[in-house]
XYZ file of C-alpha atoms in Angstrom:
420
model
C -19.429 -2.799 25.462
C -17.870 -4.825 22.956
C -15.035 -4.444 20.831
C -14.137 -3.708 17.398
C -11.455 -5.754 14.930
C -8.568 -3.155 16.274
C -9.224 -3.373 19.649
C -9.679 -7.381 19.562
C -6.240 -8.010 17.865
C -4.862 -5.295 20.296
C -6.360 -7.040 23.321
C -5.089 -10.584 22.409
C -1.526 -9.359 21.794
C -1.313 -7.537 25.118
C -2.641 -10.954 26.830
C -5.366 -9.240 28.356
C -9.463 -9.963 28.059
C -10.305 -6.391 26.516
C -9.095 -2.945 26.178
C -10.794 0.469 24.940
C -9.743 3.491 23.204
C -6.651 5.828 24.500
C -5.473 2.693 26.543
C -1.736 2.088 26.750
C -0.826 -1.448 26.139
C 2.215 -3.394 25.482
C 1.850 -5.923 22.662
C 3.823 -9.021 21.196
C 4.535 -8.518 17.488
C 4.163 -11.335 14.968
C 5.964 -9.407 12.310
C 8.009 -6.586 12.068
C 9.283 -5.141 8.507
C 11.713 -2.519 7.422
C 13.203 -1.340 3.857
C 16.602 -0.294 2.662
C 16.187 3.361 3.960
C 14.488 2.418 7.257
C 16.709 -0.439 8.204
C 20.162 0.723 8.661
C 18.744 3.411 11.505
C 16.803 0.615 12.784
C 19.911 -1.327 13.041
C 22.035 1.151 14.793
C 19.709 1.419 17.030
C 19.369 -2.541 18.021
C 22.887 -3.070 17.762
C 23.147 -0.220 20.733
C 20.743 -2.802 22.999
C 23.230 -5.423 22.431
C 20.582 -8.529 22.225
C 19.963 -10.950 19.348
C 16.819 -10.707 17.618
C 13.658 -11.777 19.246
C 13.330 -14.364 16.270
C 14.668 -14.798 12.907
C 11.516 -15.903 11.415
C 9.519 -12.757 12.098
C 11.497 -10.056 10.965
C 11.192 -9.103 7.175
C 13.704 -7.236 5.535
C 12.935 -5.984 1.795
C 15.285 -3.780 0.306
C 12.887 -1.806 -2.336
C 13.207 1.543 -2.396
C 16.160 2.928 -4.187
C 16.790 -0.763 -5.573
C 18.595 -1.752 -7.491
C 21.456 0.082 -6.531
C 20.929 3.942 -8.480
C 24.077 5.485 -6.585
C 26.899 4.711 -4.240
C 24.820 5.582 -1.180
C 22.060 3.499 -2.116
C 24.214 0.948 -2.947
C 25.770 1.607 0.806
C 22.529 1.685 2.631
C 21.888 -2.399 0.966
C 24.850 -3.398 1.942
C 23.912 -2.668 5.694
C 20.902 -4.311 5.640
C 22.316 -7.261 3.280
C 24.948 -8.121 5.917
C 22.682 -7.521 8.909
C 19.904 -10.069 7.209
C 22.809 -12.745 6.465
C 24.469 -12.319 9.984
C 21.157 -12.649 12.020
C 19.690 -15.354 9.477
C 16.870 -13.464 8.487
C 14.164 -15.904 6.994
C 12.267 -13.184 5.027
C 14.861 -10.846 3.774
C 14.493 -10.184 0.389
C 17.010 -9.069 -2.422
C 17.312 -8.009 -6.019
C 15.653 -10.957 -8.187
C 13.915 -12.192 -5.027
C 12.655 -8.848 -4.470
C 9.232 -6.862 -4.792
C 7.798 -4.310 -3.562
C 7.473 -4.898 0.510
C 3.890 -4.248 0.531
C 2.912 -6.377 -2.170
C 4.884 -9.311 -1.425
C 4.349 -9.841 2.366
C 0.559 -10.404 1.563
C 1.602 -12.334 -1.923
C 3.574 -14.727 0.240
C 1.605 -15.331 3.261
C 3.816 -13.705 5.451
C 0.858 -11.677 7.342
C -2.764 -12.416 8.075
C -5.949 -12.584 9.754
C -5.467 -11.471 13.292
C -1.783 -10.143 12.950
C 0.168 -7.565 14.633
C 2.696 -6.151 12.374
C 4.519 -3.005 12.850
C 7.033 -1.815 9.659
C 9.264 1.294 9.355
C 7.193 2.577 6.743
C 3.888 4.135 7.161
C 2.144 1.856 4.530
C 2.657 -1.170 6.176
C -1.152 -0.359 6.874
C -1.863 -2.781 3.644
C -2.081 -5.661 5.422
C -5.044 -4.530 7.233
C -6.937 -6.066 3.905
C -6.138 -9.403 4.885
C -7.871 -8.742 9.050
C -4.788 -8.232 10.774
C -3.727 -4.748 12.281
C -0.420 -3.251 10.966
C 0.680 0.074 11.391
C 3.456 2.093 10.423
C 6.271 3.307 13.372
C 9.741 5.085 13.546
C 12.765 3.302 12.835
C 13.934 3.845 16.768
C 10.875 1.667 17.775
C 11.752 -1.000 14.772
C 15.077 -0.857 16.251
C 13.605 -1.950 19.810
C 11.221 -4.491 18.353
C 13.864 -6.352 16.343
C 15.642 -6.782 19.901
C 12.503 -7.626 22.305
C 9.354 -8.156 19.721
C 7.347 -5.944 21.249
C 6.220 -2.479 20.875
C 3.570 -0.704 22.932
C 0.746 1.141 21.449
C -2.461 3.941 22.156
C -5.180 2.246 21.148
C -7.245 4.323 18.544
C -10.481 4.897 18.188
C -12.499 3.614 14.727
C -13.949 4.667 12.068
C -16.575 2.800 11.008
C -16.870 2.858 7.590
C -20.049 1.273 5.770
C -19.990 0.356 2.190
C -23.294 -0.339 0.369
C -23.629 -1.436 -3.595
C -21.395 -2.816 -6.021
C -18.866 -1.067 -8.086
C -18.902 -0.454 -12.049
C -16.336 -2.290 -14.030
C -14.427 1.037 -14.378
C -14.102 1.881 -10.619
C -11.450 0.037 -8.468
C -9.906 0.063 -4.626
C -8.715 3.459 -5.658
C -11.668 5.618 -6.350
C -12.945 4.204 -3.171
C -10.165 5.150 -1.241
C -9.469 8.654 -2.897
C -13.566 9.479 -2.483
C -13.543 8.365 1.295
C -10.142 10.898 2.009
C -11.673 13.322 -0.135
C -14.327 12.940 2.408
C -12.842 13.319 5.482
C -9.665 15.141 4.372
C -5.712 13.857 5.317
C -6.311 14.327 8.932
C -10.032 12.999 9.131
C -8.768 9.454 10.672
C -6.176 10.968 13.030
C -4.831 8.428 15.206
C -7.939 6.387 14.609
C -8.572 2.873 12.859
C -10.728 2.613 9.790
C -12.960 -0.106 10.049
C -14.919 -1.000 7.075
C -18.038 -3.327 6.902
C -21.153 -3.366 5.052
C -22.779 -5.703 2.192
C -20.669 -4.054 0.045
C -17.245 -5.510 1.119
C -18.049 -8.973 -0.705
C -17.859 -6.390 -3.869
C -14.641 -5.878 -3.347
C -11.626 -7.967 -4.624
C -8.922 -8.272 -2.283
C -7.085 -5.762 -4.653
C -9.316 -3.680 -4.122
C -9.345 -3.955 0.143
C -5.094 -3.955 0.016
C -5.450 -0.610 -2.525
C -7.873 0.722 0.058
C -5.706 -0.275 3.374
C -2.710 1.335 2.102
C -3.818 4.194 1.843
C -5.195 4.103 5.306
C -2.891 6.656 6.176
C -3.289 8.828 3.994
C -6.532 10.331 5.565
C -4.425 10.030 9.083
C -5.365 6.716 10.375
C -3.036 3.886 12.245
C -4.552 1.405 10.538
C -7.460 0.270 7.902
C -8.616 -3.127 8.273
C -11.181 -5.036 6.470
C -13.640 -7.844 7.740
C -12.387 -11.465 6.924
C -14.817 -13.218 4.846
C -14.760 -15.889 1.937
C -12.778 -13.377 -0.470
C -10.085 -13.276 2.333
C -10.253 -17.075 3.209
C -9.339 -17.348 -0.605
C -6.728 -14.900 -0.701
C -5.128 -16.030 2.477
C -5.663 -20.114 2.618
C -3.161 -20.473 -0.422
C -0.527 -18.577 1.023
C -0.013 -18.702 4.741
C 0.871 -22.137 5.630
C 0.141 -21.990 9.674
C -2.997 -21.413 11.618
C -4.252 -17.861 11.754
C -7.027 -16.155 14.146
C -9.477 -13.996 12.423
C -11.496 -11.494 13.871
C -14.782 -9.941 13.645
C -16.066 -6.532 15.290
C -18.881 -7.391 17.882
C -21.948 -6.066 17.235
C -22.130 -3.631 20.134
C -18.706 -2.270 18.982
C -18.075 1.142 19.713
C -17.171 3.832 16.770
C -16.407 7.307 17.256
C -17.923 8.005 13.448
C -19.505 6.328 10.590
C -19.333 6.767 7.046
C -20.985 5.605 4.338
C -20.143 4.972 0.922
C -22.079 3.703 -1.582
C -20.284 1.914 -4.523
C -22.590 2.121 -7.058
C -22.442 5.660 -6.985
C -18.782 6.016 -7.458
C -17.183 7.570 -11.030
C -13.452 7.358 -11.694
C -11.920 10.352 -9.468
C -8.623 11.925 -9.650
C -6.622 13.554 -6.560
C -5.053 16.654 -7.890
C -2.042 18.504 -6.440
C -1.044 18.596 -3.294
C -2.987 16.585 -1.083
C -4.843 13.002 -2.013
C -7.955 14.678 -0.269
C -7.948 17.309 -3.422
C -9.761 14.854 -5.043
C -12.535 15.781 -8.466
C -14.390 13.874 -10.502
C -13.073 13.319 -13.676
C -15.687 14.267 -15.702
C -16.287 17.587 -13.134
C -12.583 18.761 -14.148
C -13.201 21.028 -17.377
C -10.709 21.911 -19.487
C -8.003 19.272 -20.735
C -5.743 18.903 -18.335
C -2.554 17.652 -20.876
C -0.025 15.422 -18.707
C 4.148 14.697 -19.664
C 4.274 11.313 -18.077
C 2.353 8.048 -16.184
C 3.385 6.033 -13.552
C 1.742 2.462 -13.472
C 2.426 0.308 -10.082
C 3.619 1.089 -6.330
C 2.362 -0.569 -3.446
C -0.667 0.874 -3.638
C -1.421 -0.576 -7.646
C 1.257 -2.957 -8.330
C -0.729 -5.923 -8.433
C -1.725 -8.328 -10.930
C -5.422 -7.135 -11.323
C -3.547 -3.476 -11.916
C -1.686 -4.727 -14.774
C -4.540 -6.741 -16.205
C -6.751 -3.608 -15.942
C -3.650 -1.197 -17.576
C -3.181 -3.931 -20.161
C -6.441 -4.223 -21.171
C -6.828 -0.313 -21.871
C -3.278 -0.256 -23.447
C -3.648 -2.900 -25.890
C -3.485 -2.114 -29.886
C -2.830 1.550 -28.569
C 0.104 3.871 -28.569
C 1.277 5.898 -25.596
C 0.648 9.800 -26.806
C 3.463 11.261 -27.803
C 5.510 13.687 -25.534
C 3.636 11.182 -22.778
C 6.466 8.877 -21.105
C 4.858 6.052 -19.451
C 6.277 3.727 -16.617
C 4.562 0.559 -15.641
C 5.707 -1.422 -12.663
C 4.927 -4.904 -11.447
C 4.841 -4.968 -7.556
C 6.779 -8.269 -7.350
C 8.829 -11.042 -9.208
C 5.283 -12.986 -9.609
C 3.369 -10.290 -11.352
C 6.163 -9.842 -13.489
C 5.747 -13.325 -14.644
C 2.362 -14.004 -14.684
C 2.309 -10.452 -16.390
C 4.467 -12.071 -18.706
C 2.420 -15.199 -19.564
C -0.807 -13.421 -19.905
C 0.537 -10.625 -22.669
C 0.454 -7.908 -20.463
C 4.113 -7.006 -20.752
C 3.429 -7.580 -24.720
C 0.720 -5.117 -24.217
C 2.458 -2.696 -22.415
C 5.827 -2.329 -24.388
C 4.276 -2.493 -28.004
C 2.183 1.021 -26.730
C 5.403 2.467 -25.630
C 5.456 2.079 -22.259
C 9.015 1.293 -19.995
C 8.818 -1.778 -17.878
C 10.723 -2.044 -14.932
C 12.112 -4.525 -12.528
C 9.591 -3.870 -9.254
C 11.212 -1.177 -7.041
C 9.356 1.916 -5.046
C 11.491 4.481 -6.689
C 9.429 6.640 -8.847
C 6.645 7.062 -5.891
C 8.702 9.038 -3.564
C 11.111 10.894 -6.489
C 14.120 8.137 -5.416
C 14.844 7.402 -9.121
C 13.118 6.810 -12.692
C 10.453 8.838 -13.436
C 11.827 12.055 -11.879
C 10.137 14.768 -13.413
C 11.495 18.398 -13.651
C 9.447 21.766 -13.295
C 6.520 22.524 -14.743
C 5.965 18.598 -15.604
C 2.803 16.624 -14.960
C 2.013 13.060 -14.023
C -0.650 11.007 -13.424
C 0.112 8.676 -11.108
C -1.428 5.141 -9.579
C 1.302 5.910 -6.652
C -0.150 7.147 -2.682
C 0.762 10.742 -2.626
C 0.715 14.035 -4.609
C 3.131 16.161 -2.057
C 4.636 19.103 -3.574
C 8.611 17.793 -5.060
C 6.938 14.245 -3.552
C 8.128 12.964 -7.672
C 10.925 15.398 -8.333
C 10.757 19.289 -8.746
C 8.736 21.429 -6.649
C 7.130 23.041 -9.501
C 5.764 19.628 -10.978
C 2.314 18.043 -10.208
C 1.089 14.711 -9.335
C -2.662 13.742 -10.042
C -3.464 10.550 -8.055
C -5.283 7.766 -9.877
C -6.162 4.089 -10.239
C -5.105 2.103 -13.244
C -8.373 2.738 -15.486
C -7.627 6.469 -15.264
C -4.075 6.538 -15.542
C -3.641 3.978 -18.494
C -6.602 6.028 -20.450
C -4.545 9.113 -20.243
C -1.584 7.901 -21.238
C -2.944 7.319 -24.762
C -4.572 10.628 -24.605
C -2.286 12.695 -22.915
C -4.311 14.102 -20.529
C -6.515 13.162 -17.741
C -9.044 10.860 -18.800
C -11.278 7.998 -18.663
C -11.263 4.251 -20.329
C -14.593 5.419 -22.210
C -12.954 8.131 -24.012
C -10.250 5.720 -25.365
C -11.803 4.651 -29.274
């Protein structure tokens, strides 16, 4: 039986020929990653093994979360990691002005790739499965470890194959592929398994697109997402990673516990309403106006450049509706610029729209954006909990950028073809 991407990146990493699902395995890490809430644990808990780090040069440290400093705590928690990163002589830490969003700017600057391992203290470090490597999310005691040996062991999951077929219309993205496949199989559907995808319909994807659809991996459950390397990834990758990297390919006798199809062609803009990402509806299937009090534009999941092109493009020579707040978010210092260059910024402020320096903080209700009860948002963020964006009583409807910049000129949920 041969194996699938997982298992193959698995299998290398533990030095061994093969392995199969549920198999306990030790692994070397090429990269581990942790943020300014996950670190400081992480740190106790390697400064209690009393070694150095395993290697300077593979550790990433990106304070983004409550960043810049909104409180005394926060401001506390930075410090730890700031003087940790400086003692150590961390390579890829990552401060204010330098800093992005962690899971847009380890791909942005070639810090992961085909045929990685990565393990972060965050449980979207999935993303980089776009890009053929296998990263997975894990607790900050097991960063802790890593940081010290640079290892970690792992169960390894069984896949999900998932099969996508047709291209996608110019007002789908990454997004509606991702909400439609967990509206599929529901948050638990990939429990402890891998999602694999493959299919002609992968070269229709930009690698936007695949790192939208990786992060949100775990969302429907799974350890990991990862996507087939091809010419769009060879692209992506070859003008960013600067040493030799390993892709792999599933073998064709690969074993899957499921397979799903999708096909793209098919797909119309989707929204994930309260209080699961699996709640997902079609937008035109909703029925009465839905009216919304604010928009969030960015996150890991869209905080890319094709995200802001896409939100721009909608936005432009329109005005934000009024009793609609809208926050737009570049994932890193270099979509902020480019951004910039290209009018998008332009575009976004002269509709009314607040720009921000990239940060995580509106996603999980750290700061900005915080909405009180009663409120609703539409948001291009990775999850819809109940309180996940402030009170209990206020709603998040999960969205890509088409959807979300579209109803912030209406003020409800809606769709770039209602837009005049």
């Amino acid at each position: 039986m041969g194996m699938n991407m997982s298992e193959k990146i698995l299998a290398k990493h533990a030095g061994i020929s093969s392995v199969h699902a549920g198999q306990l395995v030790t692994c070397r890490l090429d990269m581990v990653l942790a943020n300014d809430i996950t670190a400081p644990p992480a740190i106790k808990i390697f400064e209690g093994i009393g070694r150095p780090v395993f290697d300077h040069a593979k550790i990433a440290l990106v304070p983004d979360h409550f960043q810049p400093s909104k409180d005394i705590k926060s401001a506390e928690l930075a410090k730890i990691v700031r003087d940790f990163a400086h003692e150590h002589g961390i390579v890829h830490y990552y401060e204010q002005g330098r800093v992005g969003i962690e899971h847009v700017i380890l791909p942005e600057k070639g810090i992961v790739a085909p045929g990685m391992l990565t393990i972060g203290a965050d449980s979207h470090t999935c993303t980089y499965g776009a890009v053929n490597g296998f990263s997975t999310g894990v607790g900050s005691t097991d960063l802790g470890a890593a940081m010290a040996t640079g290892e970690a062991w792992f169960k390894v999951p069984e896949a999900i194959k998932v099969t996508l077929t047709g291209r996608k219309a110019k007002d789908i993205s990454g997004k509606d592929v991702i909400l439609t496949l967990i509206g599929r199989i529901g948050v638990d559907g990939a429990l402890y398994k891998s999602l694999e995808f493959a299919g002609e319909g992968v070269a229709a994807l930009t690698m936007t697109d695949r790192l939208t659809i990786s992060n949100m991996a775990i969302e429907a459950g799974a350890k990991a997402g990862i996507f087939p390397f091809d010419a769009i990834t060879k692209a992506y990758v070859d003008g960013r990673m600067t040493k030799a990297y390993e892709p792999v390919e599933a073998d064709a006798d690969a074993s899957y516990v499921q397979e799903v199809r999708i096909d793209l062609s098919a797909l119309k803009p989707v929204v994930a309403f309260p209080h699961l990402p699996s709640n997902t509806k079609r937008v035109a299937d909703i029925g009465a106006p839905i009216a919304i009090d604010q928009v969030i534009i960015g996150s890991c999941t869209n905080g890319r450049l094709e995200d802001m092109e896409i939100a721009a493009n909608i936005l432009k020579g329109h005005k934000v509706a009024d009793r609609v707040r809208c926050i737009v978010i570049p994932g890193s210092p270099a979509v902020y610029k480019e951004s910039m260059k290209r009018g998008y910024v332009d575009a976004f402020i002269d509709a009314g729209c607040a720009v921000s320096t990239p940060t995580c903080g509106p996603c999980l209700g750290g700061y900005m954006g915080i909405m009180t009860a009663g409120e609703k948002c539409v948001s291009t963020t990775n999850r819809n909990f109940r309180g996940r964006m402030g009170h209990v009583d206020s709603e998040v409807y999960l969205a890509g950028p088409h959807v979300a910049a579209a109803s912030a000129i209406l003020g409800r949920i809606a769709t770039p073809e209602e837009v005049k």
